[in-house]
Amino acid sequence: MDKFRPVFKLSKEKKAEIDKKLKEIEDRQDDNVEHLEGTEVVFYRFDESADYFSRSVFEIATRQWQGASCIDFTWENDNKAENSIVSIKEQGCWSYVGRVSGEQPLSLGDGCDQAGIAAHELGHALGLFHTMSRYDRDTFITPVIENVEEGFIDQYIKRLLKPQVTTDIPTIRAVLCIMERQECICPSGYGRALCNESPKGCGQTYMAKETEQFLIDKLGFPSNVRYEYLFCNHWIEAPQGKKIEVKVSSISYGFAHDGCILGGVEIKSSKDQIPTAYRFCSHNDRNTVLVSGSNRVPVITFNRFNQQQVILEYKIAQ
């Protein structure tokens, strides 16, 4: 049985306690994902330990999953559901991988009150493993274990079994049309029915020239940390056959955190624009220069704290 610790290392006592729980249901784990096949309704409830903040981000995460899949998360508080996820608040952010018969806990402890973390843990509960521990991970990545902190090495142990379908991850990250809803899950920076246009909402298209121009983006408003991100999607384009040079000119102070969790900019300069691209959020990132692999560079700004300003210089690459 697997768990996930995205932000905090658990204490030895808590790790031992969780490992004991994992051992108790180990025999039932191998076919957890199989149990989820065809499941469209996932019941959940909140434990008394779950406070207002953890409940709020959990519900935001369920809405995000519902918007990107055919899964319907249904709240039930009468304990009548045969299987359900119970949102609890213990130490750390963790979840079992796949469905466990009966009630299974999902912890959003202190510091886990982010919608992205809650959505991540729900992904585990639905049966998704980390990229670096999937049975087929060597086809896509090469982990450098000596660079991993000692307490997290177990997160890089490759699964020997094959309990999930290879297309599990692409259904989330790649362009996949869900035929039941006739909707597409698009890569960041793309949207609309066929993922061939810029997403609706904030953003515009800029045409690169031989001379430098500026993209100035202000996003957010004076506030404390918010649960959800604001997004703005821009496209920088050039004539066919041309490439684009993008330079990070300026980023507001106060956003330089690991993972750019408070805000930043994603610049999709690679030719393959399906994966998440380079993200910048530090003032020290200024003067970074990227050259595109095609004649289009989606630029996505995101923010969930106060207001930020990102200034990019762009031109047709020589």
PDB file of C-alpha atoms in Angstrom:
ATOM      1  CA  MET A   1       0.000   0.000   0.000  1.00  0.00           C
ATOM      2  CA  ASP A   2       1.350   3.406  -0.892  1.00  0.00           C
ATOM      3  CA  LYS A   3       1.030   6.804   0.649  1.00  0.00           C
ATOM      4  CA  PHE A   4       2.204  10.219  -0.433  1.00  0.00           C
ATOM      5  CA  ARG A   5       4.008  12.930   1.483  1.00  0.00           C
ATOM      6  CA  PRO A   6       4.261  15.911  -0.882  1.00  0.00           C
ATOM      7  CA  VAL A   7       5.175  18.617   1.584  1.00  0.00           C
ATOM      8  CA  PHE A   8       6.109  17.224   4.991  1.00  0.00           C
ATOM      9  CA  LYS A   9       8.214  14.365   6.225  1.00  0.00           C
ATOM     10  CA  LEU A  10       6.243  12.395   8.774  1.00  0.00           C
ATOM     11  CA  SER A  11       7.599  11.727  12.227  1.00  0.00           C
ATOM     12  CA  LYS A  12       8.934   8.238  12.916  1.00  0.00           C
ATOM     13  CA  GLU A  13       5.933   7.556  15.139  1.00  0.00           C
ATOM     14  CA  LYS A  14       3.404   8.666  12.525  1.00  0.00           C
ATOM     15  CA  LYS A  15       5.253   6.810   9.765  1.00  0.00           C
ATOM     16  CA  ALA A  16       5.166   3.621  11.848  1.00  0.00           C
ATOM     17  CA  GLU A  17       1.466   4.109  12.513  1.00  0.00           C
ATOM     18  CA  ILE A  18       0.655   4.616   8.842  1.00  0.00           C
ATOM     19  CA  ASP A  19       2.886   1.737   7.763  1.00  0.00           C
ATOM     20  CA  LYS A  20       0.956  -0.502  10.146  1.00  0.00           C
ATOM     21  CA  LYS A  21      -2.297   0.568   8.510  1.00  0.00           C
ATOM     22  CA  LEU A  22      -0.800  -0.106   5.098  1.00  0.00           C
ATOM     23  CA  LYS A  23       0.304  -3.586   6.134  1.00  0.00           C
ATOM     24  CA  GLU A  24      -3.168  -4.473   7.392  1.00  0.00           C
ATOM     25  CA  ILE A  25      -4.690  -3.953   3.960  1.00  0.00           C
ATOM     26  CA  GLU A  26      -1.715  -4.995   1.821  1.00  0.00           C
ATOM     27  CA  ASP A  27      -3.399  -8.176   0.605  1.00  0.00           C
ATOM     28  CA  ARG A  28      -6.264  -6.143  -0.798  1.00  0.00           C
ATOM     29  CA  GLN A  29      -4.160  -3.484  -2.503  1.00  0.00           C
ATOM     30  CA  ASP A  30      -3.125  -5.162  -5.728  1.00  0.00           C
ATOM     31  CA  ASP A  31      -6.584  -4.946  -7.262  1.00  0.00           C
ATOM     32  CA  ASN A  32      -7.678  -1.613  -5.821  1.00  0.00           C
ATOM     33  CA  VAL A  33      -7.532   0.125  -9.170  1.00  0.00           C
ATOM     34  CA  GLU A  34      -9.491  -2.661 -10.797  1.00  0.00           C
ATOM     35  CA  HIS A  35     -12.281  -1.971  -8.320  1.00  0.00           C
ATOM     36  CA  LEU A  36     -12.470   1.574  -9.615  1.00  0.00           C
ATOM     37  CA  GLU A  37     -13.129   0.609 -13.223  1.00  0.00           C
ATOM     38  CA  GLY A  38     -16.595   1.710 -14.218  1.00  0.00           C
ATOM     39  CA  THR A  39     -17.048   3.631 -10.976  1.00  0.00           C
ATOM     40  CA  GLU A  40     -18.607   7.032 -11.598  1.00  0.00           C
ATOM     41  CA  VAL A  41     -19.745   7.926  -8.072  1.00  0.00           C
ATOM     42  CA  VAL A  42     -17.264   8.371  -5.245  1.00  0.00           C
ATOM     43  CA  PHE A  43     -18.749   9.022  -1.823  1.00  0.00           C
ATOM     44  CA  TYR A  44     -16.962  11.114   0.760  1.00  0.00           C
ATOM     45  CA  ARG A  45     -17.504  12.577   4.190  1.00  0.00           C
ATOM     46  CA  PHE A  46     -15.597  14.698   6.689  1.00  0.00           C
ATOM     47  CA  ASP A  47     -14.160  13.460   9.937  1.00  0.00           C
ATOM     48  CA  GLU A  48     -14.595  15.627  13.029  1.00  0.00           C
ATOM     49  CA  SER A  49     -10.888  16.439  12.864  1.00  0.00           C
ATOM     50  CA  ALA A  50     -11.280  18.157   9.470  1.00  0.00           C
ATOM     51  CA  ASP A  51     -11.489  21.920   9.977  1.00  0.00           C
ATOM     52  CA  TYR A  52     -13.082  24.574   7.779  1.00  0.00           C
ATOM     53  CA  PHE A  53      -9.963  25.108   5.677  1.00  0.00           C
ATOM     54  CA  SER A  54      -9.261  21.442   4.915  1.00  0.00           C
ATOM     55  CA  ARG A  55     -12.935  20.870   4.094  1.00  0.00           C
ATOM     56  CA  SER A  56     -12.972  23.844   1.752  1.00  0.00           C
ATOM     57  CA  VAL A  57      -9.947  22.758  -0.280  1.00  0.00           C
ATOM     58  CA  PHE A  58     -11.190  19.158  -0.368  1.00  0.00           C
ATOM     59  CA  GLU A  59     -14.489  20.262  -1.913  1.00  0.00           C
ATOM     60  CA  ILE A  60     -12.687  22.515  -4.383  1.00  0.00           C
ATOM     61  CA  ALA A  61     -10.569  19.513  -5.405  1.00  0.00           C
ATOM     62  CA  THR A  62     -13.650  17.335  -5.938  1.00  0.00           C
ATOM     63  CA  ARG A  63     -15.079  19.990  -8.257  1.00  0.00           C
ATOM     64  CA  GLN A  64     -11.807  20.112 -10.193  1.00  0.00           C
ATOM     65  CA  TRP A  65     -11.862  16.349 -10.680  1.00  0.00           C
ATOM     66  CA  GLN A  66     -15.515  16.407 -11.697  1.00  0.00           C
ATOM     67  CA  GLY A  67     -14.767  19.084 -14.267  1.00  0.00           C
ATOM     68  CA  ALA A  68     -12.006  16.975 -15.839  1.00  0.00           C
ATOM     69  CA  SER A  69     -13.526  13.498 -15.662  1.00  0.00           C
ATOM     70  CA  CYS A  70     -16.753  11.537 -15.510  1.00  0.00           C
ATOM     71  CA  ILE A  71     -16.433  11.003 -11.762  1.00  0.00           C
ATOM     72  CA  ASP A  72     -19.171  12.341  -9.515  1.00  0.00           C
ATOM     73  CA  PHE A  73     -18.095  13.065  -5.945  1.00  0.00           C
ATOM     74  CA  THR A  74     -21.077  12.823  -3.606  1.00  0.00           C
ATOM     75  CA  TRP A  75     -21.075  13.959   0.015  1.00  0.00           C
ATOM     76  CA  GLU A  76     -22.703  11.566   2.455  1.00  0.00           C
ATOM     77  CA  ASN A  77     -22.756  11.977   6.188  1.00  0.00           C
ATOM     78  CA  ASP A  78     -25.000   9.124   7.275  1.00  0.00           C
ATOM     79  CA  ASN A  79     -22.314   6.429   6.865  1.00  0.00           C
ATOM     80  CA  LYS A  80     -24.522   4.340   4.590  1.00  0.00           C
ATOM     81  CA  ALA A  81     -22.144   4.158   1.632  1.00  0.00           C
ATOM     82  CA  GLU A  82     -20.333   0.832   1.324  1.00  0.00           C
ATOM     83  CA  ASN A  83     -17.111   2.587   0.296  1.00  0.00           C
ATOM     84  CA  SER A  84     -16.144   6.194   0.922  1.00  0.00           C
ATOM     85  CA  ILE A  85     -13.239   8.596   1.334  1.00  0.00           C
ATOM     86  CA  VAL A  86     -13.030  10.210   4.757  1.00  0.00           C
ATOM     87  CA  SER A  87     -11.256  13.560   4.845  1.00  0.00           C
ATOM     88  CA  ILE A  88      -9.280  13.799   8.084  1.00  0.00           C
ATOM     89  CA  LYS A  89      -6.722  16.191   9.512  1.00  0.00           C
ATOM     90  CA  GLU A  90      -3.658  14.359  10.765  1.00  0.00           C
ATOM     91  CA  GLN A  91       0.030  15.083  10.381  1.00  0.00           C
ATOM     92  CA  GLY A  92       1.019  15.547   6.756  1.00  0.00           C
ATOM     93  CA  CYS A  93      -0.719  15.183   3.405  1.00  0.00           C
ATOM     94  CA  TRP A  94      -1.277  11.551   2.480  1.00  0.00           C
ATOM     95  CA  SER A  95      -3.679   9.093   0.931  1.00  0.00           C
ATOM     96  CA  TYR A  96      -3.891   5.415   0.125  1.00  0.00           C
ATOM     97  CA  VAL A  97      -3.459   4.546  -3.537  1.00  0.00           C
ATOM     98  CA  GLY A  98      -6.592   3.049  -5.013  1.00  0.00           C
ATOM     99  CA  ARG A  99      -9.811   2.109  -3.315  1.00  0.00           C
ATOM    100  CA  VAL A 100      -9.752   0.382   0.031  1.00  0.00           C
ATOM    101  CA  SER A 101     -12.934  -1.428   1.000  1.00  0.00           C
ATOM    102  CA  GLY A 102     -14.972   0.530   3.499  1.00  0.00           C
ATOM    103  CA  GLU A 103     -13.953   3.933   4.757  1.00  0.00           C
ATOM    104  CA  GLN A 104     -10.490   5.058   3.738  1.00  0.00           C
ATOM    105  CA  PRO A 105      -8.773   8.134   5.191  1.00  0.00           C
ATOM    106  CA  LEU A 106      -7.264  10.996   3.244  1.00  0.00           C
ATOM    107  CA  SER A 107      -5.285  13.420   5.383  1.00  0.00           C
ATOM    108  CA  LEU A 108      -4.938  17.146   4.789  1.00  0.00           C
ATOM    109  CA  GLY A 109      -2.895  18.261   7.774  1.00  0.00           C
ATOM    110  CA  ASP A 110      -1.409  21.630   8.652  1.00  0.00           C
ATOM    111  CA  GLY A 111       0.074  23.245   5.559  1.00  0.00           C
ATOM    112  CA  CYS A 112      -1.953  21.024   3.218  1.00  0.00           C
ATOM    113  CA  ASP A 113      -4.761  23.546   2.752  1.00  0.00           C
ATOM    114  CA  GLN A 114      -4.168  23.981  -0.971  1.00  0.00           C
ATOM    115  CA  ALA A 115      -6.618  22.858  -3.619  1.00  0.00           C
ATOM    116  CA  GLY A 116      -3.749  21.431  -5.666  1.00  0.00           C
ATOM    117  CA  ILE A 117      -2.577  19.245  -2.795  1.00  0.00           C
ATOM    118  CA  ALA A 118      -6.116  18.031  -2.139  1.00  0.00           C
ATOM    119  CA  ALA A 119      -6.581  17.227  -5.848  1.00  0.00           C
ATOM    120  CA  HIS A 120      -3.243  15.397  -5.814  1.00  0.00           C
ATOM    121  CA  GLU A 121      -4.287  13.238  -2.876  1.00  0.00           C
ATOM    122  CA  LEU A 122      -7.632  12.496  -4.508  1.00  0.00           C
ATOM    123  CA  GLY A 123      -5.686  11.307  -7.546  1.00  0.00           C
ATOM    124  CA  HIS A 124      -3.922   8.789  -5.339  1.00  0.00           C
ATOM    125  CA  ALA A 125      -7.234   7.672  -3.847  1.00  0.00           C
ATOM    126  CA  LEU A 126      -8.499   7.090  -7.391  1.00  0.00           C
ATOM    127  CA  GLY A 127      -5.524   4.830  -8.119  1.00  0.00           C
ATOM    128  CA  LEU A 128      -2.843   7.041  -9.632  1.00  0.00           C
ATOM    129  CA  PHE A 129       0.809   6.594  -8.732  1.00  0.00           C
ATOM    130  CA  HIS A 130       3.598   9.137  -9.024  1.00  0.00           C
ATOM    131  CA  THR A 131       5.387   9.199 -12.362  1.00  0.00           C
ATOM    132  CA  MET A 132       8.660   8.210 -10.700  1.00  0.00           C
ATOM    133  CA  SER A 133       7.192   5.053  -9.140  1.00  0.00           C
ATOM    134  CA  ARG A 134       5.025   3.728 -11.971  1.00  0.00           C
ATOM    135  CA  TYR A 135       5.959   0.279 -13.257  1.00  0.00           C
ATOM    136  CA  ASP A 136       6.726   1.801 -16.691  1.00  0.00           C
ATOM    137  CA  ARG A 137       8.567   4.886 -15.417  1.00  0.00           C
ATOM    138  CA  ASP A 138      11.920   3.902 -16.974  1.00  0.00           C
ATOM    139  CA  THR A 139      10.368   4.420 -20.396  1.00  0.00           C
ATOM    140  CA  PHE A 140       9.892   8.098 -19.649  1.00  0.00           C
ATOM    141  CA  ILE A 141      12.283   9.272 -16.924  1.00  0.00           C
ATOM    142  CA  THR A 142      15.606   8.360 -15.322  1.00  0.00           C
ATOM    143  CA  PRO A 143      15.596   9.083 -11.568  1.00  0.00           C
ATOM    144  CA  VAL A 144      18.946  10.100 -10.073  1.00  0.00           C
ATOM    145  CA  ILE A 145      18.499   8.501  -6.672  1.00  0.00           C
ATOM    146  CA  GLU A 146      21.668  10.010  -5.188  1.00  0.00           C
ATOM    147  CA  ASN A 147      20.027  13.440  -5.534  1.00  0.00           C
ATOM    148  CA  VAL A 148      16.957  12.399  -3.518  1.00  0.00           C
ATOM    149  CA  GLU A 149      16.705  13.272   0.175  1.00  0.00           C
ATOM    150  CA  GLU A 150      17.090  10.167   2.309  1.00  0.00           C
ATOM    151  CA  GLY A 151      13.614  10.371   3.803  1.00  0.00           C
ATOM    152  CA  PHE A 152      11.998  10.361   0.356  1.00  0.00           C
ATOM    153  CA  ILE A 153      13.896   7.550  -1.369  1.00  0.00           C
ATOM    154  CA  ASP A 154      11.006   5.157  -0.787  1.00  0.00           C
ATOM    155  CA  GLN A 155       8.893   7.372  -3.046  1.00  0.00           C
ATOM    156  CA  TYR A 156      11.132   6.321  -5.971  1.00  0.00           C
ATOM    157  CA  ILE A 157      10.711   2.582  -5.597  1.00  0.00           C
ATOM    158  CA  LYS A 158       9.343   1.303  -8.885  1.00  0.00           C
ATOM    159  CA  ARG A 159       6.115  -0.669  -8.804  1.00  0.00           C
ATOM    160  CA  LEU A 160       6.751  -4.264  -9.817  1.00  0.00           C
ATOM    161  CA  LEU A 161       3.107  -5.036 -10.422  1.00  0.00           C
ATOM    162  CA  LYS A 162       0.910  -3.564 -13.083  1.00  0.00           C
ATOM    163  CA  PRO A 163      -2.304  -2.596 -11.306  1.00  0.00           C
ATOM    164  CA  GLN A 164      -3.100   0.462 -13.391  1.00  0.00           C
ATOM    165  CA  VAL A 165      -3.677   0.984 -17.088  1.00  0.00           C
ATOM    166  CA  THR A 166      -0.888   2.723 -18.991  1.00  0.00           C
ATOM    167  CA  THR A 167      -3.318   5.402 -20.125  1.00  0.00           C
ATOM    168  CA  ASP A 168      -4.178   6.461 -16.570  1.00  0.00           C
ATOM    169  CA  ILE A 169      -1.785   9.404 -16.612  1.00  0.00           C
ATOM    170  CA  PRO A 170      -2.516  10.656 -20.161  1.00  0.00           C
ATOM    171  CA  THR A 171      -6.196  10.923 -19.273  1.00  0.00           C
ATOM    172  CA  ILE A 172      -5.136  13.712 -16.929  1.00  0.00           C
ATOM    173  CA  ARG A 173      -2.152  15.321 -18.612  1.00  0.00           C
ATOM    174  CA  ALA A 174      -2.603  14.830 -22.313  1.00  0.00           C
ATOM    175  CA  VAL A 175      -5.217  15.824 -24.823  1.00  0.00           C
ATOM    176  CA  LEU A 176      -7.943  13.264 -24.267  1.00  0.00           C
ATOM    177  CA  CYS A 177     -11.539  13.525 -25.404  1.00  0.00           C
ATOM    178  CA  ILE A 178     -14.043  12.027 -22.997  1.00  0.00           C
ATOM    179  CA  MET A 179     -16.594  10.717 -25.437  1.00  0.00           C
ATOM    180  CA  GLU A 180     -19.398  10.525 -22.896  1.00  0.00           C
ATOM    181  CA  ARG A 181     -19.226  14.282 -22.468  1.00  0.00           C
ATOM    182  CA  GLN A 182     -17.694  15.237 -25.795  1.00  0.00           C
ATOM    183  CA  GLU A 183     -15.156  17.367 -23.973  1.00  0.00           C
ATOM    184  CA  CYS A 184     -11.395  17.524 -24.243  1.00  0.00           C
ATOM    185  CA  ILE A 185      -8.888  17.767 -21.441  1.00  0.00           C
ATOM    186  CA  CYS A 186      -6.374  20.230 -22.835  1.00  0.00           C
ATOM    187  CA  PRO A 187      -2.746  20.940 -21.969  1.00  0.00           C
ATOM    188  CA  SER A 188      -2.165  24.190 -20.106  1.00  0.00           C
ATOM    189  CA  GLY A 189      -2.313  27.133 -22.483  1.00  0.00           C
ATOM    190  CA  TYR A 190      -4.827  25.453 -24.789  1.00  0.00           C
ATOM    191  CA  GLY A 191      -8.596  25.233 -24.670  1.00  0.00           C
ATOM    192  CA  ARG A 192     -11.957  25.164 -26.424  1.00  0.00           C
ATOM    193  CA  ALA A 193     -13.566  22.101 -27.981  1.00  0.00           C
ATOM    194  CA  LEU A 194     -10.540  20.687 -29.828  1.00  0.00           C
ATOM    195  CA  CYS A 195      -7.672  22.182 -27.797  1.00  0.00           C
ATOM    196  CA  ASN A 196      -6.550  24.187 -30.813  1.00  0.00           C
ATOM    197  CA  GLU A 197      -7.327  27.641 -29.452  1.00  0.00           C
ATOM    198  CA  SER A 198      -6.361  29.745 -26.480  1.00  0.00           C
ATOM    199  CA  PRO A 199      -8.550  29.122 -23.409  1.00  0.00           C
ATOM    200  CA  LYS A 200     -11.479  31.415 -22.739  1.00  0.00           C
ATOM    201  CA  GLY A 201     -11.043  34.248 -20.299  1.00  0.00           C
ATOM    202  CA  CYS A 202      -8.078  36.443 -19.490  1.00  0.00           C
ATOM    203  CA  GLY A 203      -5.348  36.670 -22.119  1.00  0.00           C
ATOM    204  CA  GLN A 204      -4.563  37.747 -25.663  1.00  0.00           C
ATOM    205  CA  THR A 205      -2.429  36.862 -28.674  1.00  0.00           C
ATOM    206  CA  TYR A 206       0.788  38.745 -29.445  1.00  0.00           C
ATOM    207  CA  MET A 207       2.575  38.721 -32.809  1.00  0.00           C
ATOM    208  CA  ALA A 208       6.358  38.637 -32.595  1.00  0.00           C
ATOM    209  CA  LYS A 209       8.424  40.902 -34.833  1.00  0.00           C
ATOM    210  CA  GLU A 210      12.125  41.278 -35.565  1.00  0.00           C
ATOM    211  CA  THR A 211      12.316  43.971 -32.889  1.00  0.00           C
ATOM    212  CA  GLU A 212      11.708  43.434 -29.180  1.00  0.00           C
ATOM    213  CA  GLN A 213       8.243  43.911 -27.730  1.00  0.00           C
ATOM    214  CA  PHE A 214       6.908  43.557 -24.202  1.00  0.00           C
ATOM    215  CA  LEU A 215       4.213  41.400 -22.658  1.00  0.00           C
ATOM    216  CA  ILE A 216       3.159  42.995 -19.366  1.00  0.00           C
ATOM    217  CA  ASP A 217       0.826  40.914 -17.222  1.00  0.00           C
ATOM    218  CA  LYS A 218      -0.691  41.946 -13.884  1.00  0.00           C
ATOM    219  CA  LEU A 219      -2.669  39.270 -12.110  1.00  0.00           C
ATOM    220  CA  GLY A 220      -4.348  39.012  -8.727  1.00  0.00           C
ATOM    221  CA  PHE A 221      -5.505  41.516  -6.146  1.00  0.00           C
ATOM    222  CA  PRO A 222      -4.419  42.554  -2.635  1.00  0.00           C
ATOM    223  CA  SER A 223      -5.226  39.599  -0.393  1.00  0.00           C
ATOM    224  CA  ASN A 224      -3.848  36.846   1.760  1.00  0.00           C
ATOM    225  CA  VAL A 225      -3.233  33.404   0.250  1.00  0.00           C
ATOM    226  CA  ARG A 226      -6.303  32.205  -1.661  1.00  0.00           C
ATOM    227  CA  TYR A 227      -7.433  28.596  -2.099  1.00  0.00           C
ATOM    228  CA  GLU A 228      -7.603  28.704  -5.896  1.00  0.00           C
ATOM    229  CA  TYR A 229      -5.432  30.201  -8.607  1.00  0.00           C
ATOM    230  CA  LEU A 230      -6.306  32.943 -11.023  1.00  0.00           C
ATOM    231  CA  PHE A 231      -5.001  32.266 -14.536  1.00  0.00           C
ATOM    232  CA  CYS A 232      -4.267  34.326 -17.608  1.00  0.00           C
ATOM    233  CA  ASN A 233      -3.429  32.627 -20.926  1.00  0.00           C
ATOM    234  CA  HIS A 234      -1.479  34.421 -23.640  1.00  0.00           C
ATOM    235  CA  TRP A 235      -0.102  33.244 -26.977  1.00  0.00           C
ATOM    236  CA  ILE A 236       3.010  34.671 -28.598  1.00  0.00           C
ATOM    237  CA  GLU A 237       3.097  33.754 -32.289  1.00  0.00           C
ATOM    238  CA  ALA A 238       5.419  34.238 -35.240  1.00  0.00           C
ATOM    239  CA  PRO A 239       5.125  33.455 -38.972  1.00  0.00           C
ATOM    240  CA  GLN A 240       5.335  29.796 -39.970  1.00  0.00           C
ATOM    241  CA  GLY A 241       8.895  28.527 -39.966  1.00  0.00           C
ATOM    242  CA  LYS A 242      10.068  31.149 -37.488  1.00  0.00           C
ATOM    243  CA  LYS A 243      10.998  30.688 -33.847  1.00  0.00           C
ATOM    244  CA  ILE A 244      10.464  33.031 -30.927  1.00  0.00           C
ATOM    245  CA  GLU A 245      12.902  34.307 -28.338  1.00  0.00           C
ATOM    246  CA  VAL A 246      11.383  35.069 -24.933  1.00  0.00           C
ATOM    247  CA  LYS A 247      13.285  36.814 -22.150  1.00  0.00           C
ATOM    248  CA  VAL A 248      12.114  37.093 -18.553  1.00  0.00           C
ATOM    249  CA  SER A 249      12.481  40.800 -17.900  1.00  0.00           C
ATOM    250  CA  SER A 250      10.862  41.122 -14.480  1.00  0.00           C
ATOM    251  CA  ILE A 251       8.862  39.189 -11.869  1.00  0.00           C
ATOM    252  CA  SER A 252       7.443  40.700  -8.698  1.00  0.00           C
ATOM    253  CA  TYR A 253       9.165  40.068  -5.398  1.00  0.00           C
ATOM    254  CA  GLY A 254       7.526  37.803  -2.831  1.00  0.00           C
ATOM    255  CA  PHE A 255       6.705  34.795  -5.021  1.00  0.00           C
ATOM    256  CA  ALA A 256       9.983  32.862  -4.910  1.00  0.00           C
ATOM    257  CA  HIS A 257       8.789  29.631  -3.309  1.00  0.00           C
ATOM    258  CA  ASP A 258       9.550  26.021  -4.250  1.00  0.00           C
ATOM    259  CA  GLY A 259       7.038  24.895  -6.837  1.00  0.00           C
ATOM    260  CA  CYS A 260       5.918  28.477  -7.467  1.00  0.00           C
ATOM    261  CA  ILE A 261       2.989  27.728  -5.171  1.00  0.00           C
ATOM    262  CA  LEU A 262       1.889  31.353  -4.769  1.00  0.00           C
ATOM    263  CA  GLY A 263       2.187  32.540  -8.353  1.00  0.00           C
ATOM    264  CA  GLY A 264       4.418  32.829 -11.373  1.00  0.00           C
ATOM    265  CA  VAL A 265       4.579  32.287 -15.114  1.00  0.00           C
ATOM    266  CA  GLU A 266       4.762  29.141 -17.243  1.00  0.00           C
ATOM    267  CA  ILE A 267       6.438  29.587 -20.627  1.00  0.00           C
ATOM    268  CA  LYS A 268       5.820  26.738 -23.081  1.00  0.00           C
ATOM    269  CA  SER A 269       8.772  27.186 -25.399  1.00  0.00           C
ATOM    270  CA  SER A 270       9.397  23.491 -26.092  1.00  0.00           C
ATOM    271  CA  LYS A 271       8.176  21.913 -29.302  1.00  0.00           C
ATOM    272  CA  ASP A 272       6.131  19.383 -27.337  1.00  0.00           C
ATOM    273  CA  GLN A 273       3.597  21.570 -25.570  1.00  0.00           C
ATOM    274  CA  ILE A 274       1.623  18.851 -23.811  1.00  0.00           C
ATOM    275  CA  PRO A 275       3.780  18.558 -20.645  1.00  0.00           C
ATOM    276  CA  THR A 276       4.015  21.302 -18.062  1.00  0.00           C
ATOM    277  CA  ALA A 277       6.709  23.752 -19.157  1.00  0.00           C
ATOM    278  CA  TYR A 278       9.287  25.991 -17.520  1.00  0.00           C
ATOM    279  CA  ARG A 279       7.877  27.893 -14.542  1.00  0.00           C
ATOM    280  CA  PHE A 280       9.401  31.040 -13.109  1.00  0.00           C
ATOM    281  CA  CYS A 281       8.445  32.916  -9.951  1.00  0.00           C
ATOM    282  CA  SER A 282      11.630  34.479  -8.598  1.00  0.00           C
ATOM    283  CA  HIS A 283      12.953  37.949  -9.251  1.00  0.00           C
ATOM    284  CA  ASN A 284      16.292  36.195  -9.735  1.00  0.00           C
ATOM    285  CA  ASP A 285      14.881  34.515 -12.861  1.00  0.00           C
ATOM    286  CA  ARG A 286      15.122  37.788 -14.764  1.00  0.00           C
ATOM    287  CA  ASN A 287      17.286  37.760 -17.900  1.00  0.00           C
ATOM    288  CA  THR A 288      16.515  34.072 -18.503  1.00  0.00           C
ATOM    289  CA  VAL A 289      16.201  33.576 -22.273  1.00  0.00           C
ATOM    290  CA  LEU A 290      14.223  30.805 -23.969  1.00  0.00           C
ATOM    291  CA  VAL A 291      14.013  30.020 -27.681  1.00  0.00           C
ATOM    292  CA  SER A 292      10.916  28.234 -28.891  1.00  0.00           C
ATOM    293  CA  GLY A 293      10.768  24.982 -30.797  1.00  0.00           C
ATOM    294  CA  SER A 294       7.904  26.237 -32.967  1.00  0.00           C
ATOM    295  CA  ASN A 295       6.202  29.468 -34.004  1.00  0.00           C
ATOM    296  CA  ARG A 296       3.932  29.554 -30.947  1.00  0.00           C
ATOM    297  CA  VAL A 297       4.689  30.063 -27.257  1.00  0.00           C
ATOM    298  CA  PRO A 298       1.776  29.805 -24.823  1.00  0.00           C
ATOM    299  CA  VAL A 299       2.400  31.909 -21.713  1.00  0.00           C
ATOM    300  CA  ILE A 300       0.351  31.132 -18.615  1.00  0.00           C
ATOM    301  CA  THR A 301       0.455  33.383 -15.573  1.00  0.00           C
ATOM    302  CA  PHE A 302      -1.030  32.100 -12.326  1.00  0.00           C
ATOM    303  CA  ASN A 303      -1.559  33.671  -8.928  1.00  0.00           C
ATOM    304  CA  ARG A 304      -3.200  32.966  -5.578  1.00  0.00           C
ATOM    305  CA  PHE A 305      -1.587  35.589  -3.353  1.00  0.00           C
ATOM    306  CA  ASN A 306      -1.749  39.372  -3.525  1.00  0.00           C
ATOM    307  CA  GLN A 307      -0.961  40.826  -6.959  1.00  0.00           C
ATOM    308  CA  GLN A 308       1.990  40.014  -9.180  1.00  0.00           C
ATOM    309  CA  GLN A 309       3.465  41.535 -12.306  1.00  0.00           C
ATOM    310  CA  VAL A 310       5.353  39.615 -14.970  1.00  0.00           C
ATOM    311  CA  ILE A 311       7.153  41.376 -17.813  1.00  0.00           C
ATOM    312  CA  LEU A 312       8.486  39.390 -20.775  1.00  0.00           C
ATOM    313  CA  GLU A 313      10.449  40.588 -23.791  1.00  0.00           C
ATOM    314  CA  TYR A 314       9.836  38.721 -27.030  1.00  0.00           C
ATOM    315  CA  LYS A 315      10.929  38.829 -30.655  1.00  0.00           C
ATOM    316  CA  ILE A 316      11.496  36.575 -33.653  1.00  0.00           C
ATOM    317  CA  ALA A 317      14.631  34.553 -32.946  1.00  0.00           C
ATOM    318  CA  GLN A 318      17.608  35.173 -35.198  1.00  0.00           C
TER     319      GLN A 318
END
